[in-house]
PDB file of C-alpha atoms in Angstrom:
ATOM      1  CA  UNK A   1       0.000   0.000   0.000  1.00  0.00           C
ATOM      2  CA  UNK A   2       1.844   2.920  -1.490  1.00  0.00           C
ATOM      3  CA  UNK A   3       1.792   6.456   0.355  1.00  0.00           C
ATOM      4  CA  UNK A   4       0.501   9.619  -0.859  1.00  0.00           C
ATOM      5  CA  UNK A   5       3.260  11.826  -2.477  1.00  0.00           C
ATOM      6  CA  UNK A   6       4.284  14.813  -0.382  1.00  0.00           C
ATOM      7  CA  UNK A   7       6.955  16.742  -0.917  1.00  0.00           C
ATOM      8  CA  UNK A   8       9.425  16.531   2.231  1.00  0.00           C
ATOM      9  CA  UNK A   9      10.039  20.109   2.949  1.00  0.00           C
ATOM     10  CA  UNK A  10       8.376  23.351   1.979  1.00  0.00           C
ATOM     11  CA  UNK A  11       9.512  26.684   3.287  1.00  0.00           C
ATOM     12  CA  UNK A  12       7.973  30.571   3.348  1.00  0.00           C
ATOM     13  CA  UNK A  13       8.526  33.612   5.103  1.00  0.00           C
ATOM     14  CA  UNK A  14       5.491  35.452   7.796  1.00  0.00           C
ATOM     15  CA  UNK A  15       2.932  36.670   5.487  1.00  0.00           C
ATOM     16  CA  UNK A  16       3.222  34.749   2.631  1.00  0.00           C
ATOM     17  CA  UNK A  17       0.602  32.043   1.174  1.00  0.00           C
ATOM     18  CA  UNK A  18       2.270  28.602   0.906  1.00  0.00           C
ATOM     19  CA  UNK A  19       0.257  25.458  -1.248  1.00  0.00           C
ATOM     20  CA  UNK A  20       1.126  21.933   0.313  1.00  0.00           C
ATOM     21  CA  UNK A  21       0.274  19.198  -2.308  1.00  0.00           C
ATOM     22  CA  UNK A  22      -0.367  15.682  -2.050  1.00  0.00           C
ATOM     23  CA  UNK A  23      -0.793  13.309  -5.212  1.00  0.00           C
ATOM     24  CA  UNK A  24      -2.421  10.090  -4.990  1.00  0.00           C
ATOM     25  CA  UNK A  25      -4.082   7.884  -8.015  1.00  0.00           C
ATOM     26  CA  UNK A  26      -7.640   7.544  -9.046  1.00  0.00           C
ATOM     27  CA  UNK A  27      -7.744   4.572  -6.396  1.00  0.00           C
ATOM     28  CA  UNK A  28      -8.111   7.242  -3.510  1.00  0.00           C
ATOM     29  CA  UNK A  29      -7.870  10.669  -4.582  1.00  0.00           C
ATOM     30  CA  UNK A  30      -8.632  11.251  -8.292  1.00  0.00           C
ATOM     31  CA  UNK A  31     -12.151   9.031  -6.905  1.00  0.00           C
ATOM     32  CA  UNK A  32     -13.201  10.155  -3.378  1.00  0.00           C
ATOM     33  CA  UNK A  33     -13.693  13.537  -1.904  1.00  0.00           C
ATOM     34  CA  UNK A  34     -12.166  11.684   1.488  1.00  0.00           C
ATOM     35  CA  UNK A  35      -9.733  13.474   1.665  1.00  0.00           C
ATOM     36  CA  UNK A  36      -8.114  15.118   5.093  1.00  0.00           C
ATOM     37  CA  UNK A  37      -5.333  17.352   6.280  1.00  0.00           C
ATOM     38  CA  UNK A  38      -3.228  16.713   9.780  1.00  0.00           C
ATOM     39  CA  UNK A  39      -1.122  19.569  11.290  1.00  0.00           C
ATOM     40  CA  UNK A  40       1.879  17.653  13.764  1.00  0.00           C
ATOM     41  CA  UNK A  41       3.883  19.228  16.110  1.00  0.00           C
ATOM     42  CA  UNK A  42       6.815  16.973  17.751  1.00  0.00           C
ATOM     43  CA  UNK A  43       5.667  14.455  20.219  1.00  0.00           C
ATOM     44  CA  UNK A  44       2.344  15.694  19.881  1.00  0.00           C
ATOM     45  CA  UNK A  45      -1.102  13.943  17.967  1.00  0.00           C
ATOM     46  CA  UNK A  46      -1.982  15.102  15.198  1.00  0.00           C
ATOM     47  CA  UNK A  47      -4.606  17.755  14.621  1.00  0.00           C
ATOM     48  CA  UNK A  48      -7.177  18.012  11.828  1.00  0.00           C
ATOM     49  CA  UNK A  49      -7.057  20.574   9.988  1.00  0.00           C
ATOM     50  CA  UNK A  50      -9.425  20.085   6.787  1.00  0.00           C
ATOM     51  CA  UNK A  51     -11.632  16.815   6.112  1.00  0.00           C
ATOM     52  CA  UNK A  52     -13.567  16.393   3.151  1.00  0.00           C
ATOM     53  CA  UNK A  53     -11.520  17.940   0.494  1.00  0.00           C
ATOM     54  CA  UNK A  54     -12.112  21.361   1.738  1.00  0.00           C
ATOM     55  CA  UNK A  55     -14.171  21.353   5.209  1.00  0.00           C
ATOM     56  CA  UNK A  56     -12.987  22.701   8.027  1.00  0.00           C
ATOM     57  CA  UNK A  57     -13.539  22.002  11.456  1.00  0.00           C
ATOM     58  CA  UNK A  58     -15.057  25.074  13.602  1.00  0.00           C
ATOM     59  CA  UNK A  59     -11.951  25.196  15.505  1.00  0.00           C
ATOM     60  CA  UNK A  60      -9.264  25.612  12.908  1.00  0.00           C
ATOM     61  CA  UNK A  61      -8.154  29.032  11.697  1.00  0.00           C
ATOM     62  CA  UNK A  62      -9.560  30.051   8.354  1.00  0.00           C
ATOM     63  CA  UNK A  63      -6.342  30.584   7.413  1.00  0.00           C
ATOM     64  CA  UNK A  64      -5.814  26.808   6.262  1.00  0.00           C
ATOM     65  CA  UNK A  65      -7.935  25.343   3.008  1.00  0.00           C
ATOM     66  CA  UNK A  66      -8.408  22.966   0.528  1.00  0.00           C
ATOM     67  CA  UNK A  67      -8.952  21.662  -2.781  1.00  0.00           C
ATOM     68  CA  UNK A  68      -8.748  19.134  -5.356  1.00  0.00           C
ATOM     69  CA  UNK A  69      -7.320  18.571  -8.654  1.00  0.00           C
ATOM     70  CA  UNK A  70      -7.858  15.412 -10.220  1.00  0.00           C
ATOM     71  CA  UNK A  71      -5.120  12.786  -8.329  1.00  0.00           C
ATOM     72  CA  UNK A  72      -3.959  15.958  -6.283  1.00  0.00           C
ATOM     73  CA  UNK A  73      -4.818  17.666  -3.403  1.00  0.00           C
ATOM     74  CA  UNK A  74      -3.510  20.980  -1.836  1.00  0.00           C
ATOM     75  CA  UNK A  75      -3.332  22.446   1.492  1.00  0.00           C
ATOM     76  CA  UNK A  76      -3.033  26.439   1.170  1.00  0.00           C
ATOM     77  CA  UNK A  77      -1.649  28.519   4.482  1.00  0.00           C
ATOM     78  CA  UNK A  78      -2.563  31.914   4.527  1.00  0.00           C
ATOM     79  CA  UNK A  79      -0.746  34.749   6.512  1.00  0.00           C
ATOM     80  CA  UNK A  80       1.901  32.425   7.706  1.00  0.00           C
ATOM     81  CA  UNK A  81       2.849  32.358  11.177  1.00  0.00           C
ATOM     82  CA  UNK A  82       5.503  31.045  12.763  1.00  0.00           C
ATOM     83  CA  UNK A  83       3.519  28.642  14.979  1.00  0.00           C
ATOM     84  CA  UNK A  84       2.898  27.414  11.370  1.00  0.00           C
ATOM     85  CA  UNK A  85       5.923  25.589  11.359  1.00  0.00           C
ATOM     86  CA  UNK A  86       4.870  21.752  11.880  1.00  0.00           C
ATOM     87  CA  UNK A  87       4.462  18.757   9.653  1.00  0.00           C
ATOM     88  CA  UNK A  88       1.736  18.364   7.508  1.00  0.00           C
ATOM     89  CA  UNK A  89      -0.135  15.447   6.365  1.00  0.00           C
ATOM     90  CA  UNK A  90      -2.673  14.208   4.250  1.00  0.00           C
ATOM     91  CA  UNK A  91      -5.011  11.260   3.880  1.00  0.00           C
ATOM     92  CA  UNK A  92      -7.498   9.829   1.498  1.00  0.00           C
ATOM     93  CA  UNK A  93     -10.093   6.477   1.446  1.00  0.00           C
ATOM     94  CA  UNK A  94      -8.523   4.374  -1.428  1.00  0.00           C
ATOM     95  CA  UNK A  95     -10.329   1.301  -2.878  1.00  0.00           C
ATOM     96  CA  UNK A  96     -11.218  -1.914  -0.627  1.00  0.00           C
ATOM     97  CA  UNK A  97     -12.010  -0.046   2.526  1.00  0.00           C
ATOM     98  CA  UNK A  98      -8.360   1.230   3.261  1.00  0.00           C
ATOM     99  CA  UNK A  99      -6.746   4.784   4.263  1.00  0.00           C
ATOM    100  CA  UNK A 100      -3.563   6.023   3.310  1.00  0.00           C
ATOM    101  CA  UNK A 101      -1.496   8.940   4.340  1.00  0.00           C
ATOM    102  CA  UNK A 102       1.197  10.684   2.598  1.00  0.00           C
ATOM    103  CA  UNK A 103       5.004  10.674   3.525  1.00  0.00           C
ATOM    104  CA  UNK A 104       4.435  14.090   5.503  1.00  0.00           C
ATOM    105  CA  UNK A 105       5.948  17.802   4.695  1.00  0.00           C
ATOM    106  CA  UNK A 106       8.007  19.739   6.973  1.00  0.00           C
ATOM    107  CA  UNK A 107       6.890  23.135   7.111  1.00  0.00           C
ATOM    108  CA  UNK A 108       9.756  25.698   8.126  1.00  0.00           C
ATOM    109  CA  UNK A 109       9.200  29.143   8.579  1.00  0.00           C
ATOM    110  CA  UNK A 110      11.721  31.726   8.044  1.00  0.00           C
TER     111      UNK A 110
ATOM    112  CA  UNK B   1     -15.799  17.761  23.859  1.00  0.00           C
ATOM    113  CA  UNK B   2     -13.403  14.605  21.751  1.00  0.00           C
ATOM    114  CA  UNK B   3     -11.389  12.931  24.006  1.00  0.00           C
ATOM    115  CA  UNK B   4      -9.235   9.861  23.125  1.00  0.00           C
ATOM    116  CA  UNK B   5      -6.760   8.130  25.273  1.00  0.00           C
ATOM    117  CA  UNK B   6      -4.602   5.240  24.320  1.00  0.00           C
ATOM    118  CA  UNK B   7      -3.121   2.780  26.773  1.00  0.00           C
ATOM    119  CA  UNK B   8      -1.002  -0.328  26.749  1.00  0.00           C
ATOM    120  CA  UNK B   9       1.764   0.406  24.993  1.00  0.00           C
ATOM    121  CA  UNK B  10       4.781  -1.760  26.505  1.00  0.00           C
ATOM    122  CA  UNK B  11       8.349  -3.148  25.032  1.00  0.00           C
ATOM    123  CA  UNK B  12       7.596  -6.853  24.042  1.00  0.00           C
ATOM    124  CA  UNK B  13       9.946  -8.949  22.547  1.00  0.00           C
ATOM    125  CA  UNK B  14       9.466 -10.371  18.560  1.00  0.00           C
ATOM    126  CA  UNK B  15       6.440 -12.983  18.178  1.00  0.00           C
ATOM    127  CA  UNK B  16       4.812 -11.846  21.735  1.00  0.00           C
ATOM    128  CA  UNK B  17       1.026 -10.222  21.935  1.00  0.00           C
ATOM    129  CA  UNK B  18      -0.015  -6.801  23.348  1.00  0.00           C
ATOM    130  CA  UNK B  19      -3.555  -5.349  23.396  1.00  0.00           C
ATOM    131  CA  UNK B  20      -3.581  -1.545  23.371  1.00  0.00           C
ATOM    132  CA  UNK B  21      -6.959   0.574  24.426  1.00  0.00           C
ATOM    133  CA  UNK B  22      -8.584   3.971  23.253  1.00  0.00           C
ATOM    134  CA  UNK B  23     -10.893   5.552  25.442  1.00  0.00           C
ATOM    135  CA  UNK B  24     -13.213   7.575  24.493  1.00  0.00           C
ATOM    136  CA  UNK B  25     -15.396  10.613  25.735  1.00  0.00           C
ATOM    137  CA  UNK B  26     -17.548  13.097  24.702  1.00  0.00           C
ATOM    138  CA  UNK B  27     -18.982  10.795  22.024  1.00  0.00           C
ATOM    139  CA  UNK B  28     -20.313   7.130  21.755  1.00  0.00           C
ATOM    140  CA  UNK B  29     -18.058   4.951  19.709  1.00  0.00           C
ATOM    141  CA  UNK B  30     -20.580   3.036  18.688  1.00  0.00           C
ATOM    142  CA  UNK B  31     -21.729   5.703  15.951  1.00  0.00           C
ATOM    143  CA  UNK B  32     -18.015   6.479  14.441  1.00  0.00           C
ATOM    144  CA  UNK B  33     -15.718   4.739  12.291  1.00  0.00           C
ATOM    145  CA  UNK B  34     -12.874   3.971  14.656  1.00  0.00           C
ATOM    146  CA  UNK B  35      -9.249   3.743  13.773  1.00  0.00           C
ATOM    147  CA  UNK B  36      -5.783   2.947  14.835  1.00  0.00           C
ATOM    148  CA  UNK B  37      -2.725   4.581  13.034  1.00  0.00           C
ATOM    149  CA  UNK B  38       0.882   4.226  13.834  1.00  0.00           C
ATOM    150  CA  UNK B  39       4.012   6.504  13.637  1.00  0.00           C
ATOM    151  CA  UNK B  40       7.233   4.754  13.686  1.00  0.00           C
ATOM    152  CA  UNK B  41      10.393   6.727  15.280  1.00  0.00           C
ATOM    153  CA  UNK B  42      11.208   9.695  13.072  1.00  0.00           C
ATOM    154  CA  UNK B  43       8.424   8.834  10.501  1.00  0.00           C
ATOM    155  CA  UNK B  44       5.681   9.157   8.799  1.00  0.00           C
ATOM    156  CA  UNK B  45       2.184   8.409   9.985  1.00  0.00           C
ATOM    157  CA  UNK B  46       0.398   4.400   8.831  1.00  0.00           C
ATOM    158  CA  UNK B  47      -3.123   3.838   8.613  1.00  0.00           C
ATOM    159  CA  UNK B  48      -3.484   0.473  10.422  1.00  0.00           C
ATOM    160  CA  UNK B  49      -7.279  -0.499  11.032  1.00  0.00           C
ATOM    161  CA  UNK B  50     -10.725   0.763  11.368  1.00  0.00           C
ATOM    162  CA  UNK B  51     -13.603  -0.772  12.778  1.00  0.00           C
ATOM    163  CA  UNK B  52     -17.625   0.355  11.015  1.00  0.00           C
ATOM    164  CA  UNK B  53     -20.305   1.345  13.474  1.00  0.00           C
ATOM    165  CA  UNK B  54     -21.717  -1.987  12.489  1.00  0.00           C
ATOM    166  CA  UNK B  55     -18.657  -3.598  13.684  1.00  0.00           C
ATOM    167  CA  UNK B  56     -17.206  -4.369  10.028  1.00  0.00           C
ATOM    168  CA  UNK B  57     -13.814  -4.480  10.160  1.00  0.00           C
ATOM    169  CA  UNK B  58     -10.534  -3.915   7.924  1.00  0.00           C
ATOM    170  CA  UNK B  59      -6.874  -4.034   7.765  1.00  0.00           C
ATOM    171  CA  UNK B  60      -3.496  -2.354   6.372  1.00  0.00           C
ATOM    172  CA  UNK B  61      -1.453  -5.230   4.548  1.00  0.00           C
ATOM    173  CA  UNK B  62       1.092  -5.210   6.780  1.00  0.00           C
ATOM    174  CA  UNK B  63      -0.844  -6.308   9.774  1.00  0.00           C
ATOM    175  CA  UNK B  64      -3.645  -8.164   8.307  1.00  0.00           C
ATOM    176  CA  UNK B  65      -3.854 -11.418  10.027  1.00  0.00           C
ATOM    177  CA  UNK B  66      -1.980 -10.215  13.068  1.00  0.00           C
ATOM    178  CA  UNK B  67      -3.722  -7.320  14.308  1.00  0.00           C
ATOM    179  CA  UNK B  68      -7.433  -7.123  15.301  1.00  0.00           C
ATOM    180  CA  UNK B  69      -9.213  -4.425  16.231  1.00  0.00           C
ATOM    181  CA  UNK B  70     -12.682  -4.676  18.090  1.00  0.00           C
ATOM    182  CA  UNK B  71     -14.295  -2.373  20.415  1.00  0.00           C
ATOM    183  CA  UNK B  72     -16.772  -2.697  23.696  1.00  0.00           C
ATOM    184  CA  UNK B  73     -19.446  -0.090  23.053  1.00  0.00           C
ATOM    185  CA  UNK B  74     -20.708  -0.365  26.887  1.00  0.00           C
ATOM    186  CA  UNK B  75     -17.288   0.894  28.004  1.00  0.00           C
ATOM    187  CA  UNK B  76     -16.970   3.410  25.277  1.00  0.00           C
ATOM    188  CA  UNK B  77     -13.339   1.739  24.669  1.00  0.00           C
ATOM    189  CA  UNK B  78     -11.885   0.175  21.164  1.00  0.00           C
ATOM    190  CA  UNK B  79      -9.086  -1.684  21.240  1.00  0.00           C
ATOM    191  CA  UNK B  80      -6.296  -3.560  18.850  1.00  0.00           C
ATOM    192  CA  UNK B  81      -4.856  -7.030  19.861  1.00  0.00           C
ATOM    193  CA  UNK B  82      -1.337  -7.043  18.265  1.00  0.00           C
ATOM    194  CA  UNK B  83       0.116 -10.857  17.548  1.00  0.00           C
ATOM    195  CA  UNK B  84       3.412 -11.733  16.381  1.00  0.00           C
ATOM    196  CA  UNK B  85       5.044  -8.764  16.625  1.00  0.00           C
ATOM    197  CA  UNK B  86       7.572  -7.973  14.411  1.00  0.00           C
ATOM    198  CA  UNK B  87      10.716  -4.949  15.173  1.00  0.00           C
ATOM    199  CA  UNK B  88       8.984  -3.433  12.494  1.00  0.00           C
ATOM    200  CA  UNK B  89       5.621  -2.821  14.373  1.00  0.00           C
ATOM    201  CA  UNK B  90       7.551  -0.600  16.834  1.00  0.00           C
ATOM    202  CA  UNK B  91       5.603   2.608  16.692  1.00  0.00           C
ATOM    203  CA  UNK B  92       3.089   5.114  18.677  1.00  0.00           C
ATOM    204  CA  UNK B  93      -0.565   3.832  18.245  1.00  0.00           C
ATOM    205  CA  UNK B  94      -3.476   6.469  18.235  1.00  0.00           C
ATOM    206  CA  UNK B  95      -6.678   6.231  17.965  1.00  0.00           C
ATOM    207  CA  UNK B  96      -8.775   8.045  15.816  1.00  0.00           C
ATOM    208  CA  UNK B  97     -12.391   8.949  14.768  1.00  0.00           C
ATOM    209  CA  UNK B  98     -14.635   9.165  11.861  1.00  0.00           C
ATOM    210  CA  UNK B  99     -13.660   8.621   8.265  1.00  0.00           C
ATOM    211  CA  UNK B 100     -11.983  11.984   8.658  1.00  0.00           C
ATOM    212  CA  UNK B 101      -9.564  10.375  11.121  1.00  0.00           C
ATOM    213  CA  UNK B 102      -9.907  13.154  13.554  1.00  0.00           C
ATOM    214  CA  UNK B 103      -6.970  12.944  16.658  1.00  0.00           C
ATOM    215  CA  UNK B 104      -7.224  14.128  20.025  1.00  0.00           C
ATOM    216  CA  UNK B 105      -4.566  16.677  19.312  1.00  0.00           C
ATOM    217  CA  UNK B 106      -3.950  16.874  23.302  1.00  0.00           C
ATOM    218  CA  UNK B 107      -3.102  12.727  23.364  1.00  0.00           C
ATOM    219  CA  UNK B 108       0.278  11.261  22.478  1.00  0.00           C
ATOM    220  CA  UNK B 109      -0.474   7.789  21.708  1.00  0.00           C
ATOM    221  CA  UNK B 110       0.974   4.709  23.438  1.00  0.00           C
ATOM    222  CA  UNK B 111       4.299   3.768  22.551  1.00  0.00           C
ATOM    223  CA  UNK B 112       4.469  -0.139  20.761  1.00  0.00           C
ATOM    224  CA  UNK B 113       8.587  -1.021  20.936  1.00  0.00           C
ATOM    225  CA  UNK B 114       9.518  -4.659  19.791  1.00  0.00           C
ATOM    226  CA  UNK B 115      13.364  -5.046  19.745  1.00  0.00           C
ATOM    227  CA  UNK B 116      14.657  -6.206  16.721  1.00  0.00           C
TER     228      UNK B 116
END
């Protein structure tokens, strides 16, 4: 069970909008709109961030969003912060009743 | 409010059993999709089982036929019964809800370590 493609680092400065992708196959991503975003910080569970392609739970700064592109998703930070820095990760269903996650990105603020 | 803790997390040696727990609060597991997923040291997180409201269950290749997860709805609890662990299993379990896999961002799993 192969992951989802992130890449492994992504960095911006305080202010800037950053994009997070995550590519998958039409097994899981290009399919079903199951798709979720995790913010991690060290030793820590993660926290959801988006579920659902682009939902948000009522607790999570509107700062972080979603969408879809055929096999890829994207994760798009607003106003970045440097609490920001973290790693990221995403999920999808894929076929036969299975979840996957990508490898995770590392998110450094400069 | 969410709440899940895990428990049982131990150091086991290679072919040896553990059960781990997640208890829950401020819902009733028997309405949600319940999962476990793994983090190995310095990695990436692993889907590794979910269990249906109905009590369907399903598996991540590399435990199927080792791992089985299950879950008392009286006690509010799920838990996964790990056999013939492998070094390879060593990881933090958490528990998670929904198909959204939603965390309790305020947990920190239960730490699995089989020496290899």
């Amino acid at each position: 069970q192969s992951a989802l493609a992130q890449p492994a680092s992504v960095s911006g400065s305080p202010g800037q909008s950053i994009t997070l992708s995550c590519t998958g196959t039409s097994s899981d991503i290009g399919t079903y709109n199951y798709v979720s975003w995790y913010q991690q910080y060290p030793g820590k569970a993660p926290k959801l961030l988006i579920y659902g392609v682009n939902s948000r739970p009522s607790e999570v700064s509107d700062r972080f969003s979603g969408s879809k592109s055929g096999n890829t998703a994207s994760l798009t930070i607003s106003g970045l912060q440097a609490g920001d820095e973290a790693d990221y990760y995403c999920s999808s269903y894929r076929n036969s009743n299975t979840w996957v996650f990508g490898g995770g990105t590392k998110l450094t603020v400069l | 409010e969410v709440q899940l803790v895990e428990s049982g997390g131990a150091l086991i040696q290679p072919g040896g059993s553990l059960r781990l727990s997640c208890a829950a609060s401020g819902f009733n597991v028997r309405s949600h999709y319940m999962s476990w997923v793994r983090q190995a040291p310095g990695k990436g997180l692993e889907w590794v089982s979910i269990i249906h409201s109905g009590g369907t269950t399903y598996y991540a290749d590399s435990v199927r036929g080792r791992f089985t997860i299950s879950k008392d709805n009286s006690k509010n609890t799920i838990y996964l019964q790990m056999n013939s662990l492998r070094a390879e299993d060593t990881a933090v379990y958490f528990c998670a809800r929904g198909w959204e896999l939603e965390f309790d961002p305020r947990g920190q799993g239960t730490l699995v370590t089989v020496p290899s």
